[in-house]
Amino acid sequence: MTLLDKLPQELASHITKIEHYKQILTLLNWDARTGVPKKGASYAAQAKGTLAGELFLLQGDAAFGAKLEEAAAQSDEYDDTINRIIAEHYRAYKRKSVIPFEEHAAFVRAQSEANAAWLEARAANDFAVFAPYLKKVFDSSLRFASYWGFQEHPYDPLVQQFDPDLNTVTLNRVFGELKDALIPLIQRVTAAANQPDTSLFRKPFPLSRQHELTHELLHAIHYDYDAGKFGETIHPFTSAINPLDARLASKFVADDVRVALWSALHEGGHSLYTQNINHELIHTGLGIFTSFGIHESQSIFYEKFVGRHKAFWERHYPALQRIQPETFGDVPLDAFYSSLNAIKPAYNRFEADELTYNLHVIIRYEIEQAIIAGEVRYEDLPELWNKKSEAYLGVVPPTHLDGILQDGHWSAGFGLFPSYTLGFVYAAQWHEAIRRDLPNFDRIVGSGDLRPITGWLTKHIHQYGKSRSANELLQQTVGGGIDTKPLIQYLTSKYSQLYQLS
C-alpha cells in the first residue's frame, strides 16, 4: 500500500498525474541542457511548453481544489504525512488557480523570448538588447505577486515561490549582517602580505583527466551512480527527478580544473540530498527538496565544509597528483591547499571564491529591490550593477558580459537569487550542529568514509524531503531560526588563519 492509497482514489489519481508530468518535464529539461540536437531544440521546447501548460491546468483545476479542501476538512482521519501531501498540493493549487491561463502562457513565452534576447545581448555585449524583454518578465512577475497577495512587500510572494518560509524582512536582516561582516574581512584579506600563487590552476588540464577526477570525487562522497546519471553542460546543474533518479552535470574548462572540481562536489551534494529522500514519498509531491535554500545548503555543505576541508585533500590530493602529475606532482599539499582557497574578488559569480560569493548574490537582490521600488530605470541597471560591484567587491566589470549579462536567471523572473546565500547560511548552521553531534568530524572527513556525515544529514534533513519545512528542519537541528553567526565565524576564522591576519 502506497501513501496515496490512503486518499480517495480520484484525488490520488490526480496527484499521481501531476507528479508524472513533473517528472517528464524534468527529464526534458535535463535533455535540453545536456544534449538535445541543435536542430531539434526548438521543437523540443514547443513540446515542453505544451506539457507545462497541461501541468498548470492540472494543478489549478477547480474540481481538484475542491477535493483537496474536502480532504483537508477530514484531517483527523489522516496522519501527518498525508496531511502534508494535501497541504502541499493545495498550496500549489492556490497559486495556479488565481492566474488566468492566458497570462501564464504569455509569461512562459516571455521567459523564452527573454532568454533568447539575453543570448543575443551577450553576443552583442549590449544590455539594451535585453532590457525590454527583462522588463516584460519582471512586470509579469509583479502582476502575479498582486494575484497571490502580500502583507508587507510585493517581493515576499515571489521569493516564497522558492523559499516559502522567507520574506523581505528576514532577507534584509540576513544580508545586512553578512555585508557588515564580509566587506571589511575581504578588504583585510586582499591587503594581506602573503597572497597564494594560483597560477597552477591556470595550466592546461586535459578534459579526459578532468572527467576522471570528477568521478573520483563523486565516488569519494558516495554518489550512487545506480540512482543517477552524469552529464556535461555549460552551466552545472542537477535534475532531481526522484530519489532513484538524481542526475547531475558538470562544466569543464581546459585551463581551470577548479570549475570541474567544485561543480562535481556541489552538484553531487544536491544529488545526495535527493537520493536520500524517503522513497515512499516518490510521486506524492513531497519526494523532493523542501526549498531551494535548503537544497542549496546541501550542495554547499559538500562543496565547502567537506570539499574545502584540509583533511579531505590530505586524503584525496594524491589522486589529483596521479591524474595530473605534470602540474601537481611536485606541489606540496600546503601550497595546493592555500591556492585552492585563494581569495580574489572576481567579476563573475560562478567564479567567485567562498568569501566573496555572497556579495554577488546580495548585489542581485538589491537590484531587484530597486526595480520593485521604482528607484532605477532599466537602461540604468548596468551602471547600478557596476557601482555596487565596486563598493562591495572592489572591482568594476569592464563589459556587460562581465557584469549584468553574466547570468541568465532573470529571464525566469524575480526571487531565486537569495536562495544561494541562504543555502550557505543554513549549511554553516548545520556544520556547527554536526560538529556537536560528531566531535570527530575532522577525522571522518579525512577517513575516506563520509557515511557518518551523510547519515547525520539524512537523519535530520534528507529523508524528510518536502514533508518538513525549512523552519521545522532548523528548529529540530539547531533549536532556532536563520542565524548568520556560524557562517561569519567560520569564514572569519578560516581566512584569518590562511592569510595570517592579526
PDB file of N, CA, C and O in Angstrom, residues 431-464:
ATOM      1  N   HIS A 431      26.743  22.753   9.883  1.00  0.00           N
ATOM      2  CA  HIS A 431      28.139  22.406  10.138  1.00  0.00           C
ATOM      3  C   HIS A 431      28.441  22.510  11.628  1.00  0.00           C
ATOM      4  O   HIS A 431      29.116  21.650  12.209  1.00  0.00           O
ATOM      5  N   GLU A 432      27.923  23.540  12.252  1.00  0.00           N
ATOM      6  CA  GLU A 432      28.105  23.718  13.697  1.00  0.00           C
ATOM      7  C   GLU A 432      27.379  22.618  14.475  1.00  0.00           C
ATOM      8  O   GLU A 432      27.911  22.056  15.438  1.00  0.00           O
ATOM      9  N   ALA A 433      26.159  22.283  14.036  1.00  0.00           N
ATOM     10  CA  ALA A 433      25.375  21.258  14.730  1.00  0.00           C
ATOM     11  C   ALA A 433      25.986  19.873  14.570  1.00  0.00           C
ATOM     12  O   ALA A 433      26.016  19.078  15.524  1.00  0.00           O
ATOM     13  N   ILE A 434      26.489  19.570  13.381  1.00  0.00           N
ATOM     14  CA  ILE A 434      27.037  18.239  13.143  1.00  0.00           C
ATOM     15  C   ILE A 434      28.342  18.040  13.919  1.00  0.00           C
ATOM     16  O   ILE A 434      28.658  16.941  14.375  1.00  0.00           O
ATOM     17  N   ARG A 435      29.100  19.101  14.106  1.00  0.00           N
ATOM     18  CA  ARG A 435      30.313  19.015  14.919  1.00  0.00           C
ATOM     19  C   ARG A 435      29.969  18.752  16.384  1.00  0.00           C
ATOM     20  O   ARG A 435      30.726  18.096  17.100  1.00  0.00           O
ATOM     21  N   ARG A 436      28.841  19.247  16.792  1.00  0.00           N
ATOM     22  CA  ARG A 436      28.383  18.990  18.160  1.00  0.00           C
ATOM     23  C   ARG A 436      28.071  17.511  18.357  1.00  0.00           C
ATOM     24  O   ARG A 436      28.442  16.911  19.371  1.00  0.00           O
ATOM     25  N   ASP A 437      27.407  16.920  17.366  1.00  0.00           N
ATOM     26  CA  ASP A 437      26.997  15.519  17.473  1.00  0.00           C
ATOM     27  C   ASP A 437      28.080  14.547  17.034  1.00  0.00           C
ATOM     28  O   ASP A 437      28.089  13.381  17.465  1.00  0.00           O
ATOM     29  N   LEU A 438      28.972  15.003  16.144  1.00  0.00           N
ATOM     30  CA  LEU A 438      30.089  14.168  15.679  1.00  0.00           C
ATOM     31  C   LEU A 438      31.395  14.905  15.973  1.00  0.00           C
ATOM     32  O   LEU A 438      31.983  15.544  15.101  1.00  0.00           O
ATOM     33  N   PRO A 439      31.864  14.850  17.216  1.00  0.00           N
ATOM     34  CA  PRO A 439      33.073  15.595  17.580  1.00  0.00           C
ATOM     35  C   PRO A 439      34.318  15.163  16.809  1.00  0.00           C
ATOM     36  O   PRO A 439      35.311  15.898  16.776  1.00  0.00           O
ATOM     37  N   ASN A 440      34.271  14.002  16.166  1.00  0.00           N
ATOM     38  CA  ASN A 440      35.394  13.547  15.342  1.00  0.00           C
ATOM     39  C   ASN A 440      35.176  13.893  13.873  1.00  0.00           C
ATOM     40  O   ASN A 440      35.695  13.205  12.977  1.00  0.00           O
ATOM     41  N   PHE A 441      34.447  14.949  13.610  1.00  0.00           N
ATOM     42  CA  PHE A 441      34.105  15.364  12.248  1.00  0.00           C
ATOM     43  C   PHE A 441      35.339  15.474  11.367  1.00  0.00           C
ATOM     44  O   PHE A 441      35.355  14.978  10.233  1.00  0.00           O
ATOM     45  N   ASP A 442      36.394  16.111  11.854  1.00  0.00           N
ATOM     46  CA  ASP A 442      37.599  16.304  11.047  1.00  0.00           C
ATOM     47  C   ASP A 442      38.211  14.969  10.631  1.00  0.00           C
ATOM     48  O   ASP A 442      38.645  14.804   9.483  1.00  0.00           O
ATOM     49  N   ARG A 443      38.248  14.045  11.565  1.00  0.00           N
ATOM     50  CA  ARG A 443      38.820  12.733  11.248  1.00  0.00           C
ATOM     51  C   ARG A 443      37.966  12.000  10.226  1.00  0.00           C
ATOM     52  O   ARG A 443      38.480  11.337   9.318  1.00  0.00           O
ATOM     53  N   ILE A 444      36.635  12.130  10.347  1.00  0.00           N
ATOM     54  CA  ILE A 444      35.733  11.474   9.389  1.00  0.00           C
ATOM     55  C   ILE A 444      35.973  12.017   7.985  1.00  0.00           C
ATOM     56  O   ILE A 444      36.036  11.253   7.011  1.00  0.00           O
ATOM     57  N   VAL A 445      36.113  13.338   7.856  1.00  0.00           N
ATOM     58  CA  VAL A 445      36.329  13.949   6.543  1.00  0.00           C
ATOM     59  C   VAL A 445      37.587  13.385   5.890  1.00  0.00           C
ATOM     60  O   VAL A 445      37.626  13.162   4.677  1.00  0.00           O
ATOM     61  N   GLY A 446      38.606  13.123   6.680  1.00  0.00           N
ATOM     62  CA  GLY A 446      39.864  12.618   6.143  1.00  0.00           C
ATOM     63  C   GLY A 446      39.953  11.112   6.065  1.00  0.00           C
ATOM     64  O   GLY A 446      40.953  10.580   5.569  1.00  0.00           O
ATOM     65  N   SER A 447      38.914  10.416   6.510  1.00  0.00           N
ATOM     66  CA  SER A 447      38.985   8.953   6.597  1.00  0.00           C
ATOM     67  C   SER A 447      38.710   8.251   5.274  1.00  0.00           C
ATOM     68  O   SER A 447      39.052   7.073   5.112  1.00  0.00           O
ATOM     69  N   GLY A 448      38.052   8.937   4.355  1.00  0.00           N
ATOM     70  CA  GLY A 448      37.640   8.286   3.118  1.00  0.00           C
ATOM     71  C   GLY A 448      36.261   7.662   3.205  1.00  0.00           C
ATOM     72  O   GLY A 448      35.756   7.116   2.212  1.00  0.00           O
ATOM     73  N   ASP A 449      35.652   7.713   4.363  1.00  0.00           N
ATOM     74  CA  ASP A 449      34.300   7.178   4.557  1.00  0.00           C
ATOM     75  C   ASP A 449      33.427   8.275   5.156  1.00  0.00           C
ATOM     76  O   ASP A 449      33.424   8.481   6.380  1.00  0.00           O
ATOM     77  N   LEU A 450      32.706   8.964   4.294  1.00  0.00           N
ATOM     78  CA  LEU A 450      31.881  10.090   4.732  1.00  0.00           C
ATOM     79  C   LEU A 450      30.492   9.674   5.166  1.00  0.00           C
ATOM     80  O   LEU A 450      29.655  10.515   5.472  1.00  0.00           O
ATOM     81  N   ARG A 451      30.228   8.379   5.227  1.00  0.00           N
ATOM     82  CA  ARG A 451      28.862   7.930   5.521  1.00  0.00           C
ATOM     83  C   ARG A 451      28.340   8.375   6.885  1.00  0.00           C
ATOM     84  O   ARG A 451      27.130   8.635   7.006  1.00  0.00           O
ATOM     85  N   PRO A 452      29.175   8.509   7.932  1.00  0.00           N
ATOM     86  CA  PRO A 452      28.617   9.049   9.185  1.00  0.00           C
ATOM     87  C   PRO A 452      28.079  10.475   9.023  1.00  0.00           C
ATOM     88  O   PRO A 452      27.054  10.834   9.623  1.00  0.00           O
ATOM     89  N   ILE A 453      28.759  11.283   8.203  1.00  0.00           N
ATOM     90  CA  ILE A 453      28.307  12.663   7.968  1.00  0.00           C
ATOM     91  C   ILE A 453      27.035  12.662   7.130  1.00  0.00           C
ATOM     92  O   ILE A 453      26.043  13.321   7.471  1.00  0.00           O
ATOM     93  N   THR A 454      27.049  11.897   6.032  1.00  0.00           N
ATOM     94  CA  THR A 454      25.853  11.812   5.197  1.00  0.00           C
ATOM     95  C   THR A 454      24.695  11.200   5.977  1.00  0.00           C
ATOM     96  O   THR A 454      23.539  11.593   5.798  1.00  0.00           O
ATOM     97  N   GLY A 455      25.009  10.247   6.864  1.00  0.00           N
ATOM     98  CA  GLY A 455      23.971   9.643   7.700  1.00  0.00           C
ATOM     99  C   GLY A 455      23.313  10.667   8.605  1.00  0.00           C
ATOM    100  O   GLY A 455      22.088  10.648   8.803  1.00  0.00           O
ATOM    101  N   TRP A 456      24.127  11.575   9.173  1.00  0.00           N
ATOM    102  CA  TRP A 456      23.569  12.631  10.029  1.00  0.00           C
ATOM    103  C   TRP A 456      22.647  13.538   9.209  1.00  0.00           C
ATOM    104  O   TRP A 456      21.528  13.865   9.640  1.00  0.00           O
ATOM    105  N   LEU A 457      23.120  13.929   8.044  1.00  0.00           N
ATOM    106  CA  LEU A 457      22.315  14.804   7.189  1.00  0.00           C
ATOM    107  C   LEU A 457      21.035  14.113   6.728  1.00  0.00           C
ATOM    108  O   LEU A 457      19.970  14.736   6.644  1.00  0.00           O
ATOM    109  N   THR A 458      21.135  12.821   6.431  1.00  0.00           N
ATOM    110  CA  THR A 458      19.952  12.068   6.023  1.00  0.00           C
ATOM    111  C   THR A 458      18.942  11.982   7.151  1.00  0.00           C
ATOM    112  O   THR A 458      17.731  12.188   6.957  1.00  0.00           O
ATOM    113  N   LYS A 459      19.424  11.682   8.345  1.00  0.00           N
ATOM    114  CA  LYS A 459      18.538  11.543   9.509  1.00  0.00           C
ATOM    115  C   LYS A 459      17.818  12.848   9.829  1.00  0.00           C
ATOM    116  O   LYS A 459      16.614  12.849  10.144  1.00  0.00           O
ATOM    117  N   HIS A 460      18.536  13.971   9.736  1.00  0.00           N
ATOM    118  CA  HIS A 460      17.983  15.247  10.184  1.00  0.00           C
ATOM    119  C   HIS A 460      17.388  16.096   9.066  1.00  0.00           C
ATOM    120  O   HIS A 460      16.593  17.010   9.347  1.00  0.00           O
ATOM    121  N   ILE A 461      17.761  15.822   7.798  1.00  0.00           N
ATOM    122  CA  ILE A 461      17.322  16.695   6.702  1.00  0.00           C
ATOM    123  C   ILE A 461      16.808  15.900   5.505  1.00  0.00           C
ATOM    124  O   ILE A 461      15.643  16.005   5.118  1.00  0.00           O
ATOM    125  N   HIS A 462      17.689  15.085   4.900  1.00  0.00           N
ATOM    126  CA  HIS A 462      17.391  14.475   3.611  1.00  0.00           C
ATOM    127  C   HIS A 462      16.102  13.671   3.610  1.00  0.00           C
ATOM    128  O   HIS A 462      15.267  13.826   2.704  1.00  0.00           O
ATOM    129  N   GLN A 463      15.949  12.775   4.556  1.00  0.00           N
ATOM    130  CA  GLN A 463      14.860  11.793   4.489  1.00  0.00           C
ATOM    131  C   GLN A 463      13.484  12.431   4.394  1.00  0.00           C
ATOM    132  O   GLN A 463      12.554  11.856   3.817  1.00  0.00           O
ATOM    133  N   TYR A 464      13.347  13.626   4.923  1.00  0.00           N
ATOM    134  CA  TYR A 464      12.027  14.243   5.011  1.00  0.00           C
ATOM    135  C   TYR A 464      11.535  14.814   3.681  1.00  0.00           C
ATOM    136  O   TYR A 464      10.323  15.030   3.516  1.00  0.00           O
TER     137      TYR A 464
END
